[in-house]
Short mmCIF file of C-alpha atoms and ligand atoms in Angstrom, two decimals:
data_model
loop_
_atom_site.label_atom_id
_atom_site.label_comp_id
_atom_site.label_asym_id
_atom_site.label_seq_id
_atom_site.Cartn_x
_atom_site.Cartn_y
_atom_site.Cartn_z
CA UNK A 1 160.18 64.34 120.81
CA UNK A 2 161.26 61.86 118.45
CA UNK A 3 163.14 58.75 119.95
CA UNK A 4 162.91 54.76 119.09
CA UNK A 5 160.06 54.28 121.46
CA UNK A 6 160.27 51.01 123.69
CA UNK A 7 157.34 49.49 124.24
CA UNK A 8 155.91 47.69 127.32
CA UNK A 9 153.38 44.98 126.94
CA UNK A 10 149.84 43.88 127.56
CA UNK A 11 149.50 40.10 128.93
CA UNK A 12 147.13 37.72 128.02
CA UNK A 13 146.42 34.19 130.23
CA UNK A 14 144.47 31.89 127.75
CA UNK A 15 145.28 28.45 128.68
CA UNK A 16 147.54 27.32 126.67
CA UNK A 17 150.38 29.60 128.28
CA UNK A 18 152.84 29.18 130.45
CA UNK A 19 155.56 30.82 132.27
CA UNK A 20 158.21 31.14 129.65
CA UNK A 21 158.16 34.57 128.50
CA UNK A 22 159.14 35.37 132.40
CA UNK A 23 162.07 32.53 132.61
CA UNK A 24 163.29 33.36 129.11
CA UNK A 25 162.91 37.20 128.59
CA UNK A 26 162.50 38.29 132.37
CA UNK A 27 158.86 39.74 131.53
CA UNK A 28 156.58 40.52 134.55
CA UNK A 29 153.67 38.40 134.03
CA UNK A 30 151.33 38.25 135.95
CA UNK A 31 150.57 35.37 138.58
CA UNK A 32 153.45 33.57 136.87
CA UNK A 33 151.36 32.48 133.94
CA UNK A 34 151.14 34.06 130.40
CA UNK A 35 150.19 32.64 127.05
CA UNK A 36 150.77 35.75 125.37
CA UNK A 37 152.54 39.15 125.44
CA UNK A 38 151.30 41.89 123.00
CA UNK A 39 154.45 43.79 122.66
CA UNK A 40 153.55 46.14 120.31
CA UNK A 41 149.93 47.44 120.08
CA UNK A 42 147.18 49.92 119.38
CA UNK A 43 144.29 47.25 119.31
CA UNK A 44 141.51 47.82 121.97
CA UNK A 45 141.61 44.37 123.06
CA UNK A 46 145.32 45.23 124.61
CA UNK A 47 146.92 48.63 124.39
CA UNK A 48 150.39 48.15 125.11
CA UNK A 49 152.33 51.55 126.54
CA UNK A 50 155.85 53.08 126.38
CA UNK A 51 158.62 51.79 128.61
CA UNK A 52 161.07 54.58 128.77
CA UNK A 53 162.14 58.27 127.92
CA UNK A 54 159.35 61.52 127.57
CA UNK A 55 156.34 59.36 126.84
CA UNK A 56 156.78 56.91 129.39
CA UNK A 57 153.35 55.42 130.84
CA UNK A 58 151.47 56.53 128.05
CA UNK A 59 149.52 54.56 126.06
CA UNK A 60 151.45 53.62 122.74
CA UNK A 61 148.33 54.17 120.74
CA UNK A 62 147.92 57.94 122.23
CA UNK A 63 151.61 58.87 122.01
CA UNK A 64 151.57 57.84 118.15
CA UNK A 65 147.47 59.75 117.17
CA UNK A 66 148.91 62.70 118.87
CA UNK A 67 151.33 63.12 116.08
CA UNK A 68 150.47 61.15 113.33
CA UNK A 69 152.78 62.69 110.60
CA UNK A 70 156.28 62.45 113.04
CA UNK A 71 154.85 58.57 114.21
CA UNK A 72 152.96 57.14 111.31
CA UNK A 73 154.46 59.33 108.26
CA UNK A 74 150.96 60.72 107.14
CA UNK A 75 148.51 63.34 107.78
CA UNK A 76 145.33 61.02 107.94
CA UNK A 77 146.01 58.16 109.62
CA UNK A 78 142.94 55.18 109.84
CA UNK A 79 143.71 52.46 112.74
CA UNK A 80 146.76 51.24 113.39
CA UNK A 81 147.30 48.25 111.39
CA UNK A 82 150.16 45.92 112.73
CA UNK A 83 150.39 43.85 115.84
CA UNK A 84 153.43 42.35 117.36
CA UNK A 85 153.16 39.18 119.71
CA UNK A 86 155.15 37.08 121.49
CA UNK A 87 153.18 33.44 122.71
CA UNK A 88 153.99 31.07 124.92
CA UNK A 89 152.58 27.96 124.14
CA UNK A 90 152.88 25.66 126.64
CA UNK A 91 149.65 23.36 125.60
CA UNK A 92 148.70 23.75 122.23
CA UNK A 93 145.98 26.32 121.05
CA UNK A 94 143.00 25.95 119.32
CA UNK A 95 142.51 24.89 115.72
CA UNK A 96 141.73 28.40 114.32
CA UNK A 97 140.91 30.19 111.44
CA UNK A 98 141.03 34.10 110.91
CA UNK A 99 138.86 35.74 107.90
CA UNK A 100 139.98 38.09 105.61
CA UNK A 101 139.29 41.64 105.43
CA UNK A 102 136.01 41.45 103.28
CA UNK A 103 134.59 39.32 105.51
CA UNK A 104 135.84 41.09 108.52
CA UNK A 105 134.56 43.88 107.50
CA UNK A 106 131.27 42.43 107.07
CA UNK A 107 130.77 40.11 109.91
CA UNK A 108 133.05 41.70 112.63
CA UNK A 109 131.93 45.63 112.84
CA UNK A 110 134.75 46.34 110.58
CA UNK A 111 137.67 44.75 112.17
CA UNK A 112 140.67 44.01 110.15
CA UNK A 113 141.07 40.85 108.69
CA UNK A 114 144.22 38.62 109.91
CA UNK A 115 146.92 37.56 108.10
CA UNK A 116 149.96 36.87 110.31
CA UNK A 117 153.63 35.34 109.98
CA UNK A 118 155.10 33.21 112.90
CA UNK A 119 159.00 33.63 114.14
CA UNK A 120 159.68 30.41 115.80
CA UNK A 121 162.47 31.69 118.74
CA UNK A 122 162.13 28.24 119.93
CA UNK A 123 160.93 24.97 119.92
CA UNK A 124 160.72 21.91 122.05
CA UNK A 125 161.61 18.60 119.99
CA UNK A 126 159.23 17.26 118.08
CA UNK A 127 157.11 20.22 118.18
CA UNK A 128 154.51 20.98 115.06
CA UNK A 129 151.74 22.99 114.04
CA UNK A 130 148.66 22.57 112.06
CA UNK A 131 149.27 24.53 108.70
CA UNK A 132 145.81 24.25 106.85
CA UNK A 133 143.63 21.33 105.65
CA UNK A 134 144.82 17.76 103.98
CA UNK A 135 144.34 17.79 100.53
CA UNK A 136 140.56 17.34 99.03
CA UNK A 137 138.88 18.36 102.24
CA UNK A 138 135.58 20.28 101.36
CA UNK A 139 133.45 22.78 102.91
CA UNK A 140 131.35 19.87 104.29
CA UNK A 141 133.68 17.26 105.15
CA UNK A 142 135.50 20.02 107.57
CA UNK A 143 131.94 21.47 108.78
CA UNK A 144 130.92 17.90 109.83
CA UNK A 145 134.20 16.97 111.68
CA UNK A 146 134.26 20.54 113.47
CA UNK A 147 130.91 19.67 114.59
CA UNK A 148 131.39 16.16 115.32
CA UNK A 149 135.25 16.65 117.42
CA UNK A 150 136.63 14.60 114.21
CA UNK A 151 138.45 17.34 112.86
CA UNK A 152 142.37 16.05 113.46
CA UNK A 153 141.89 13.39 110.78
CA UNK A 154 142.12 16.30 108.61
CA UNK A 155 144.48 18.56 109.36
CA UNK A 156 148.10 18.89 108.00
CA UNK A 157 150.82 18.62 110.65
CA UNK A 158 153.83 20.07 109.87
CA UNK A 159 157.21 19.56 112.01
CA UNK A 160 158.79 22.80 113.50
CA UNK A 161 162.59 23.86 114.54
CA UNK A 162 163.89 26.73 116.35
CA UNK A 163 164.45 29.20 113.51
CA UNK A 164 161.99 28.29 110.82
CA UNK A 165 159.06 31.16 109.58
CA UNK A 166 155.82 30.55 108.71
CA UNK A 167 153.49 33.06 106.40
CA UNK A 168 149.61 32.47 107.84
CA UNK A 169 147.37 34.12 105.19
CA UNK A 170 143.68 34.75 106.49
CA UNK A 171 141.53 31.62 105.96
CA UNK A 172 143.98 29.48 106.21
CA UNK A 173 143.28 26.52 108.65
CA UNK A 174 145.95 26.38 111.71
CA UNK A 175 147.56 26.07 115.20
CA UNK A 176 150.28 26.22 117.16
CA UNK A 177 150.97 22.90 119.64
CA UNK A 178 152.74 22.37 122.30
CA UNK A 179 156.23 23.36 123.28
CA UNK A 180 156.49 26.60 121.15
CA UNK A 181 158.00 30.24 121.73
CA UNK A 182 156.81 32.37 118.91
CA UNK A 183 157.00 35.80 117.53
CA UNK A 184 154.45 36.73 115.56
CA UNK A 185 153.91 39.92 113.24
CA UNK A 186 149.91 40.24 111.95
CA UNK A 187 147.02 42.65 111.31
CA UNK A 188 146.26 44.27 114.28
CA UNK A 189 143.05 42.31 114.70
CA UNK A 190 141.57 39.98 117.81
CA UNK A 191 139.06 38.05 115.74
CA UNK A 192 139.49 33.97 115.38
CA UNK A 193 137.31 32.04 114.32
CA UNK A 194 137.60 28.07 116.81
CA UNK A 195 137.25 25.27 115.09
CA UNK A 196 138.77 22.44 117.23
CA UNK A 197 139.98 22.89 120.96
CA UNK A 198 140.61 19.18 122.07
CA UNK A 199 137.27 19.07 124.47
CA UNK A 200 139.23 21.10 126.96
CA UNK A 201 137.88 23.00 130.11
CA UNK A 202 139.29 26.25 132.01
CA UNK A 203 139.78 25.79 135.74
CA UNK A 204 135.92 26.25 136.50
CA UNK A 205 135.19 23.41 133.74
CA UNK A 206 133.93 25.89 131.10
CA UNK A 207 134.56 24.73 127.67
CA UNK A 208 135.65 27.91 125.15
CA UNK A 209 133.22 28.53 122.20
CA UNK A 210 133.45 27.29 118.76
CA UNK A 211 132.70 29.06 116.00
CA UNK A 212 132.40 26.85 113.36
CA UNK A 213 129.38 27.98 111.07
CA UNK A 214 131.95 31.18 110.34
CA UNK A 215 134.94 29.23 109.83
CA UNK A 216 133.77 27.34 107.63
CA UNK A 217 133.01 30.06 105.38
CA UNK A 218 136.06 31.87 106.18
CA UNK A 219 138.19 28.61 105.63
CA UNK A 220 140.68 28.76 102.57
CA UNK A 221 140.35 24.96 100.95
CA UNK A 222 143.01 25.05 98.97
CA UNK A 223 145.56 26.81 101.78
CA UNK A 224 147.80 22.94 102.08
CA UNK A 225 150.91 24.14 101.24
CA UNK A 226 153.03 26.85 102.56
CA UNK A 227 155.40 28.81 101.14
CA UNK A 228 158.91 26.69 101.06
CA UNK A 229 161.38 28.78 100.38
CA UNK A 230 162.24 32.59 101.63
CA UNK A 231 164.91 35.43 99.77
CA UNK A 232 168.60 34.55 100.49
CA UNK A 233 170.31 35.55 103.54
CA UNK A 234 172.31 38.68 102.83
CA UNK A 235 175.61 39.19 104.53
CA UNK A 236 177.21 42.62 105.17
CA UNK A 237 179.68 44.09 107.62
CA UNK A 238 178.40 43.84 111.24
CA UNK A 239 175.64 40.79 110.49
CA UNK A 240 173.54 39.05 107.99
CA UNK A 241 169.48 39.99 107.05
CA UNK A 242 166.66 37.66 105.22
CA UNK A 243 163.22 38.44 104.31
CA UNK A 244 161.23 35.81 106.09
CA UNK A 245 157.84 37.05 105.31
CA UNK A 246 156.62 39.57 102.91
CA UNK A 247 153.10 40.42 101.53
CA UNK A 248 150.40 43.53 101.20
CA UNK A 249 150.36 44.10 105.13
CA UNK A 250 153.62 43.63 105.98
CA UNK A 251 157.36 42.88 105.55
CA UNK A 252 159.42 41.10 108.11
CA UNK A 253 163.23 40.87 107.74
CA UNK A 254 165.46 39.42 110.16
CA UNK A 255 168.67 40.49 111.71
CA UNK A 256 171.62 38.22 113.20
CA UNK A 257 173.41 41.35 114.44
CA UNK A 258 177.42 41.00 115.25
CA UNK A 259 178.80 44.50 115.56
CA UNK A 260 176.91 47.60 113.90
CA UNK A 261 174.02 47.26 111.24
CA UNK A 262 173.02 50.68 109.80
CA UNK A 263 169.49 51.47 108.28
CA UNK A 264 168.09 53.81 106.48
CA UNK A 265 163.91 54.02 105.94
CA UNK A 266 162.10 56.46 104.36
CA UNK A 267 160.10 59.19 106.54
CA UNK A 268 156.78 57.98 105.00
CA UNK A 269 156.71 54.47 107.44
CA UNK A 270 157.22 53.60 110.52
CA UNK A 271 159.37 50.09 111.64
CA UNK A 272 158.66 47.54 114.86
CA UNK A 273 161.90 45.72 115.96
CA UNK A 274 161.01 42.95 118.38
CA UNK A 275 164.86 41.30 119.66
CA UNK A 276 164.29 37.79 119.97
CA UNK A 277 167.55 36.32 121.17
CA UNK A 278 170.88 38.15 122.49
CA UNK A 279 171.28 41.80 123.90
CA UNK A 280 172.36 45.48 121.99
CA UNK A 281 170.78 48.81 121.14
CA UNK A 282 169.20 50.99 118.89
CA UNK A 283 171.54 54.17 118.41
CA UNK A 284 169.68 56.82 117.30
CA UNK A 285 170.92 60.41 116.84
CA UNK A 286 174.35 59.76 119.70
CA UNK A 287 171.96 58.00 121.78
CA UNK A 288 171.85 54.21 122.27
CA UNK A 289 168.45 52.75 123.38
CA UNK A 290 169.47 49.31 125.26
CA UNK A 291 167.37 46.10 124.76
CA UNK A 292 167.77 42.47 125.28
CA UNK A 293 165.86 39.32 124.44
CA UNK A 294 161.65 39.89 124.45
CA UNK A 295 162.30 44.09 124.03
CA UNK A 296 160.47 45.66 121.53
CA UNK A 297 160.70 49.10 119.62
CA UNK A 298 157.85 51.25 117.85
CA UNK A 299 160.83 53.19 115.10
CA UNK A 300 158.55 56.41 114.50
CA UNK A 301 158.23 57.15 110.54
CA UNK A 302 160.27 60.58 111.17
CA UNK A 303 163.58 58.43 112.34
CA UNK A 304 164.92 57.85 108.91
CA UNK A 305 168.19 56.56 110.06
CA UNK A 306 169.18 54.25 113.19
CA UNK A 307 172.05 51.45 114.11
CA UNK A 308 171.23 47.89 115.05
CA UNK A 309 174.04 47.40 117.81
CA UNK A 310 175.20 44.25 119.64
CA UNK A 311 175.21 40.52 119.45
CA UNK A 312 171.73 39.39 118.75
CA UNK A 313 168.40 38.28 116.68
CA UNK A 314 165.78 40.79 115.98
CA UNK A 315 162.69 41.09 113.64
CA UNK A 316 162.01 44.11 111.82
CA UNK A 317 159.00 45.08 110.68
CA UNK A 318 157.26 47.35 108.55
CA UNK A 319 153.48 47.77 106.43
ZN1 LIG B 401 146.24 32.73 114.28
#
């Protein structure tokens, strides 16, 4: 059976979370305390299932290999490559880099790479990020200050609204700080490479490992600046759509729905909606699928029309 397929997700307690993603979306996390939710997800490190309709309880990742032409669009399908987050950063997280795929494949047992795009749904004030290194910082300079706990001195801060996108190729230098709800569409890949994490401690005083001889030769040097400006908004009858994030892994457009958005896709991909403010549905076929803020959808590749219904945000993704 072919249906928009909502997702349930996989928790994750690092830290930095806190209890947002239950006050704000309702989610059922666990103790109270989450830093992130992996809402859509075939990654070992957190296979996310199906919420509702025939394949309910399954795992998302057997529901989609058991039919790869209706769910993916193709015959032979490899892993699955996209992962959709939402984090909860209540602290800030580590200063982080990701590699790319070459070096991925090379140094992680052939794990993606990780490129990823951030949906800020909202921000505290005067919240920022780290978006790669200050200008003229070389291989050494940032090797020595990883090792020696100097490494803020270099890093680009970069202040942060409720609303604004940000494009993460691999290699590129980064973190998220405190006070931060993001959504965040990457290759479905778990590896990060710590650079920095403030000399903190979990609650049995355990510092969390650095990693800093890879970083450093995953680290893009000349990743300062970030991409400024993004496609215009489009308006059309029942909302308004803008590309905020578009490269060889993925696309990410996103909807301010105010009535009835129709879509049309080709049967050759599938589509991830994550709705990050507001409440509608996916109609599909006669049949609307309900969601509200923090609901996600896996849009099998055979679905090659559905409605966007409702007042609310929502990210859609495809590869
Ligand atoms: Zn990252």
């Amino acid at each position: 059976m072919i249906y928009p397929i909502k997702t349930a997700p996989v928790f994750k307690q690092y830290i930095w979370g806190g209890d947002t993603l239950k006050t704000k979306f309702g989610k059922p996390i666990p103790d109270g305390f989450a830093a992130e939710s992996w809402e859509i997800s075939c990654h070992s490190d957190g296979l996310c299932s199906v919420a509702e309709g025939e394949y309910k309880g399954k795992l998302l990742c057997d529901v989609i290999f058991a039919n790869t032409k209706a769910m993916l669009g193709k015959e032979e399908a490899g892993v699955f490559p996209l992962l959709v987050k939402l984090l909860d950063a209540k602290d800030k997280l580590s200063v982080q880099v990701h590699p790319n795929d070459a070096f991925a494949a090379v140094h992680e047992n052939g794990e993606l790479g990780k490129t990823e795009m951030w949906y800020v749904v909202d921000a505290a004030p005067g919240a920022h990020i780290v978006y790669g290194l200050k200008k003229g910082t070389t291989p050494e300079v940032f090797k020595k200050a990883a090792q020696n706990g100097t490494l803020e001195e270099y890093l680009n801060y970069v202040p942060v609204k409720k609303g604004d996108s940000f494009f993460i190729p691999s290699g590129t230098v980064h973190a998220i700080c405190e006070g931060l709800l993001i959504a965040e569409i990457q290759q479905s890949s778990n590896t990060t490479y710590r650079v920095y994490d403030y000399n903190r401690t979990d609650k049995d005083g355990n510092k969390r490992p650095l990693h800093i001889d890879k970083a450093v030769l995953a680290a893009d040097y000349n990743a300062c600046g970030m991409q400024t400006s993004l496609p215009e908004k489009i308006s059309f009858e029942g909302g308004t759509s803008q590309i905020i994030a578009e490269c060889k892994y993925f696309t990410v457009i996103k909807y301010d729905v105010n009535g009835t958005v129709s879509i049309s896709k080709p049967d050759t991909k599938f589509e991830m909606l994550i709705c990050t403010e507001g409440r509608g549905a996916v109609e599909y076929n006669g049949t609307d699928y309900d969601f509200s803020a923090g609901d996600s959808f896996f849009i099998p590749a055979a679905i090659t029309a559905y409605k966007l219904k409702g007042k609310c945000e929502l990210l859609r993704s495809y590869e």
